[in-house]
PDB file of C-alpha atoms in Angstrom:
ATOM      1  CA  GLN A   1     -53.894 232.446 149.692  1.00  0.00           C
ATOM      2  CA  VAL A   2     -52.423 231.409 153.017  1.00  0.00           C
ATOM      3  CA  ARG A   3     -49.725 228.742 152.990  1.00  0.00           C
ATOM      4  CA  LEU A   4     -48.612 227.870 156.488  1.00  0.00           C
ATOM      5  CA  VAL A   5     -45.396 226.159 157.521  1.00  0.00           C
ATOM      6  CA  GLU A   6     -44.612 225.373 161.151  1.00  0.00           C
ATOM      7  CA  SER A   7     -41.144 225.004 162.599  1.00  0.00           C
ATOM      8  CA  GLY A   8     -39.445 224.930 165.972  1.00  0.00           C
ATOM      9  CA  GLY A   9     -40.730 221.652 167.304  1.00  0.00           C
ATOM     10  CA  GLY A  10     -38.477 219.082 168.864  1.00  0.00           C
ATOM     11  CA  TRP A  11     -37.600 217.508 172.152  1.00  0.00           C
ATOM     12  CA  ALA A  12     -37.536 219.139 175.572  1.00  0.00           C
ATOM     13  CA  GLN A  13     -37.285 218.035 179.163  1.00  0.00           C
ATOM     14  CA  ALA A  14     -40.127 218.747 181.527  1.00  0.00           C
ATOM     15  CA  GLY A  15     -39.827 222.329 182.701  1.00  0.00           C
ATOM     16  CA  GLY A  16     -38.088 223.379 179.518  1.00  0.00           C
ATOM     17  CA  SER A  17     -39.143 225.676 176.709  1.00  0.00           C
ATOM     18  CA  LEU A  18     -39.697 225.610 172.977  1.00  0.00           C
ATOM     19  CA  ARG A  19     -40.786 228.283 170.540  1.00  0.00           C
ATOM     20  CA  LEU A  20     -42.902 227.347 167.559  1.00  0.00           C
ATOM     21  CA  SER A  21     -43.109 229.481 164.439  1.00  0.00           C
ATOM     22  CA  CYS A  22     -45.762 229.564 161.743  1.00  0.00           C
ATOM     23  CA  ALA A  23     -44.723 231.251 158.510  1.00  0.00           C
ATOM     24  CA  ASP A  24     -47.130 232.233 155.753  1.00  0.00           C
ATOM     25  CA  SER A  25     -45.417 232.020 152.385  1.00  0.00           C
ATOM     26  CA  GLY A  26     -48.497 233.483 150.766  1.00  0.00           C
ATOM     27  CA  ARG A  27     -47.765 236.806 152.492  1.00  0.00           C
ATOM     28  CA  THR A  28     -51.401 237.524 153.296  1.00  0.00           C
ATOM     29  CA  PHE A  29     -51.000 236.662 156.948  1.00  0.00           C
ATOM     30  CA  SER A  30     -52.291 239.942 158.357  1.00  0.00           C
ATOM     31  CA  ARG A  31     -55.752 239.296 156.940  1.00  0.00           C
ATOM     32  CA  TYR A  32     -56.303 236.165 159.013  1.00  0.00           C
ATOM     33  CA  THR A  33     -57.027 235.173 162.567  1.00  0.00           C
ATOM     34  CA  MET A  34     -54.455 232.623 163.716  1.00  0.00           C
ATOM     35  CA  GLY A  35     -54.824 229.652 165.995  1.00  0.00           C
ATOM     36  CA  TRP A  36     -52.695 226.871 167.376  1.00  0.00           C
ATOM     37  CA  PHE A  37     -54.011 223.357 167.898  1.00  0.00           C
ATOM     38  CA  ARG A  38     -52.385 220.106 168.952  1.00  0.00           C
ATOM     39  CA  GLN A  39     -53.036 216.413 168.564  1.00  0.00           C
ATOM     40  CA  ALA A  40     -51.620 213.751 170.831  1.00  0.00           C
ATOM     41  CA  PRO A  41     -51.512 210.099 169.766  1.00  0.00           C
ATOM     42  CA  GLY A  42     -54.941 208.520 169.956  1.00  0.00           C
ATOM     43  CA  LYS A  43     -56.644 211.816 170.769  1.00  0.00           C
ATOM     44  CA  GLU A  44     -58.616 214.392 168.851  1.00  0.00           C
ATOM     45  CA  ARG A  45     -57.044 217.623 167.710  1.00  0.00           C
ATOM     46  CA  GLU A  46     -57.605 220.205 170.426  1.00  0.00           C
ATOM     47  CA  PHE A  47     -57.509 223.967 170.683  1.00  0.00           C
ATOM     48  CA  VAL A  48     -54.463 225.574 172.284  1.00  0.00           C
ATOM     49  CA  SER A  49     -54.620 229.315 171.602  1.00  0.00           C
ATOM     50  CA  PHE A  50     -55.766 232.010 169.183  1.00  0.00           C
ATOM     51  CA  ILE A  51     -54.758 235.559 168.334  1.00  0.00           C
ATOM     52  CA  SER A  52     -56.699 238.174 166.417  1.00  0.00           C
ATOM     53  CA  ARG A  53     -55.417 239.904 163.278  1.00  0.00           C
ATOM     54  CA  GLY A  54     -54.025 242.910 165.099  1.00  0.00           C
ATOM     55  CA  SER A  55     -52.952 240.978 168.222  1.00  0.00           C
ATOM     56  CA  ALA A  56     -55.488 242.767 170.405  1.00  0.00           C
ATOM     57  CA  THR A  57     -57.216 239.552 171.446  1.00  0.00           C
ATOM     58  CA  THR A  58     -55.610 236.346 172.646  1.00  0.00           C
ATOM     59  CA  TYR A  59     -57.050 233.329 174.392  1.00  0.00           C
ATOM     60  CA  TYR A  60     -55.691 230.085 175.798  1.00  0.00           C
ATOM     61  CA  ALA A  61     -56.931 226.669 176.708  1.00  0.00           C
ATOM     62  CA  ASP A  62     -56.931 226.172 180.468  1.00  0.00           C
ATOM     63  CA  SER A  63     -54.299 223.455 180.129  1.00  0.00           C
ATOM     64  CA  VAL A  64     -51.697 225.919 178.780  1.00  0.00           C
ATOM     65  CA  LYS A  65     -52.764 229.198 180.366  1.00  0.00           C
ATOM     66  CA  GLY A  66     -49.889 230.894 182.151  1.00  0.00           C
ATOM     67  CA  ARG A  67     -47.300 228.713 180.393  1.00  0.00           C
ATOM     68  CA  PHE A  68     -47.789 229.404 176.680  1.00  0.00           C
ATOM     69  CA  THR A  69     -47.785 232.774 174.914  1.00  0.00           C
ATOM     70  CA  ILE A  70     -49.105 233.377 171.414  1.00  0.00           C
ATOM     71  CA  SER A  71     -47.904 236.279 169.298  1.00  0.00           C
ATOM     72  CA  ARG A  72     -47.574 237.375 165.701  1.00  0.00           C
ATOM     73  CA  ASP A  73     -45.500 239.660 163.523  1.00  0.00           C
ATOM     74  CA  ASN A  74     -47.602 240.638 160.537  1.00  0.00           C
ATOM     75  CA  ALA A  75     -44.706 242.441 158.871  1.00  0.00           C
ATOM     76  CA  GLN A  76     -42.828 239.127 158.860  1.00  0.00           C
ATOM     77  CA  ASN A  77     -45.946 237.066 158.031  1.00  0.00           C
ATOM     78  CA  THR A  78     -45.177 234.849 160.989  1.00  0.00           C
ATOM     79  CA  GLY A  79     -46.932 233.696 164.121  1.00  0.00           C
ATOM     80  CA  TYR A  80     -45.381 232.236 167.242  1.00  0.00           C
ATOM     81  CA  LEU A  81     -46.183 230.043 170.194  1.00  0.00           C
ATOM     82  CA  GLN A  82     -43.761 230.362 173.098  1.00  0.00           C
ATOM     83  CA  MET A  83     -44.085 227.314 175.302  1.00  0.00           C
ATOM     84  CA  ASN A  84     -42.579 227.434 178.795  1.00  0.00           C
ATOM     85  CA  SER A  85     -42.739 225.073 181.766  1.00  0.00           C
ATOM     86  CA  LEU A  86     -43.399 222.203 179.394  1.00  0.00           C
ATOM     87  CA  GLU A  87     -45.009 219.061 180.743  1.00  0.00           C
ATOM     88  CA  PRO A  88     -45.046 215.527 179.313  1.00  0.00           C
ATOM     89  CA  GLU A  89     -48.767 216.051 178.689  1.00  0.00           C
ATOM     90  CA  ASP A  90     -47.826 218.731 176.136  1.00  0.00           C
ATOM     91  CA  THR A  91     -46.389 216.053 173.855  1.00  0.00           C
ATOM     92  CA  ALA A  92     -48.280 216.272 170.558  1.00  0.00           C
ATOM     93  CA  VAL A  93     -48.129 217.394 166.954  1.00  0.00           C
ATOM     94  CA  TYR A  94     -48.750 221.136 166.953  1.00  0.00           C
ATOM     95  CA  TYR A  95     -50.592 222.787 164.075  1.00  0.00           C
ATOM     96  CA  CYS A  96     -51.061 226.423 163.225  1.00  0.00           C
ATOM     97  CA  ALA A  97     -54.227 227.414 161.443  1.00  0.00           C
ATOM     98  CA  ALA A  98     -55.757 230.523 159.904  1.00  0.00           C
ATOM     99  CA  ARG A  99     -59.238 231.736 159.190  1.00  0.00           C
ATOM    100  CA  GLN A 100     -60.772 234.789 157.573  1.00  0.00           C
ATOM    101  CA  GLY A 101     -63.476 235.164 160.206  1.00  0.00           C
ATOM    102  CA  PRO A 102     -63.261 236.262 163.840  1.00  0.00           C
ATOM    103  CA  VAL A 103     -61.383 234.375 166.528  1.00  0.00           C
ATOM    104  CA  SER A 104     -62.634 230.900 167.340  1.00  0.00           C
ATOM    105  CA  VAL A 105     -61.726 227.880 169.453  1.00  0.00           C
ATOM    106  CA  ARG A 106     -63.367 225.456 167.005  1.00  0.00           C
ATOM    107  CA  ARG A 107     -60.996 223.659 164.669  1.00  0.00           C
ATOM    108  CA  ASN A 108     -63.692 223.326 161.986  1.00  0.00           C
ATOM    109  CA  ASP A 109     -63.824 227.116 161.714  1.00  0.00           C
ATOM    110  CA  TYR A 110     -60.260 227.302 160.369  1.00  0.00           C
ATOM    111  CA  GLU A 111     -59.820 227.061 156.606  1.00  0.00           C
ATOM    112  CA  TYR A 112     -56.035 226.795 156.368  1.00  0.00           C
ATOM    113  CA  TRP A 113     -53.650 224.477 158.169  1.00  0.00           C
ATOM    114  CA  GLY A 114     -49.944 223.836 158.335  1.00  0.00           C
ATOM    115  CA  GLN A 115     -48.433 220.366 158.170  1.00  0.00           C
ATOM    116  CA  GLY A 116     -47.709 220.206 161.887  1.00  0.00           C
ATOM    117  CA  THR A 117     -44.560 220.004 163.980  1.00  0.00           C
ATOM    118  CA  GLN A 118     -43.829 217.374 166.620  1.00  0.00           C
ATOM    119  CA  VAL A 119     -43.211 218.416 170.213  1.00  0.00           C
ATOM    120  CA  THR A 120     -41.990 215.753 172.624  1.00  0.00           C
ATOM    121  CA  VAL A 121     -41.539 216.455 176.331  1.00  0.00           C
ATOM    122  CA  SER A 122     -39.816 213.907 178.525  1.00  0.00           C
ATOM    123  CA  SER A 123     -40.113 213.653 182.299  1.00  0.00           C
TER     124      SER A 123
END
């Protein structure tokens, strides 16, 4: 079973960078599609990016395209979200998620979730 733990969140100035990690302690990570979502205060949880099992397919929300990069290391059972050129609008709790099916932008398609990590970007 997948057990996801995010890390790497924190505070950054606008224009700065952060790198989020998502570790699977269940060590079955390679079997699952991975996604990143985020939830800002008072807003619904929204899709950020996904990556297929073998990393062949990635996709980004328009709001982060060109600034964020998703990746994974199946040997290390870990996924990543490199966030560059951060903007105050990126402030949110970031969640990694996993699903057994194909890639998807819909949060309800993901069966497993981490606890989230806070990202705060100041102007």
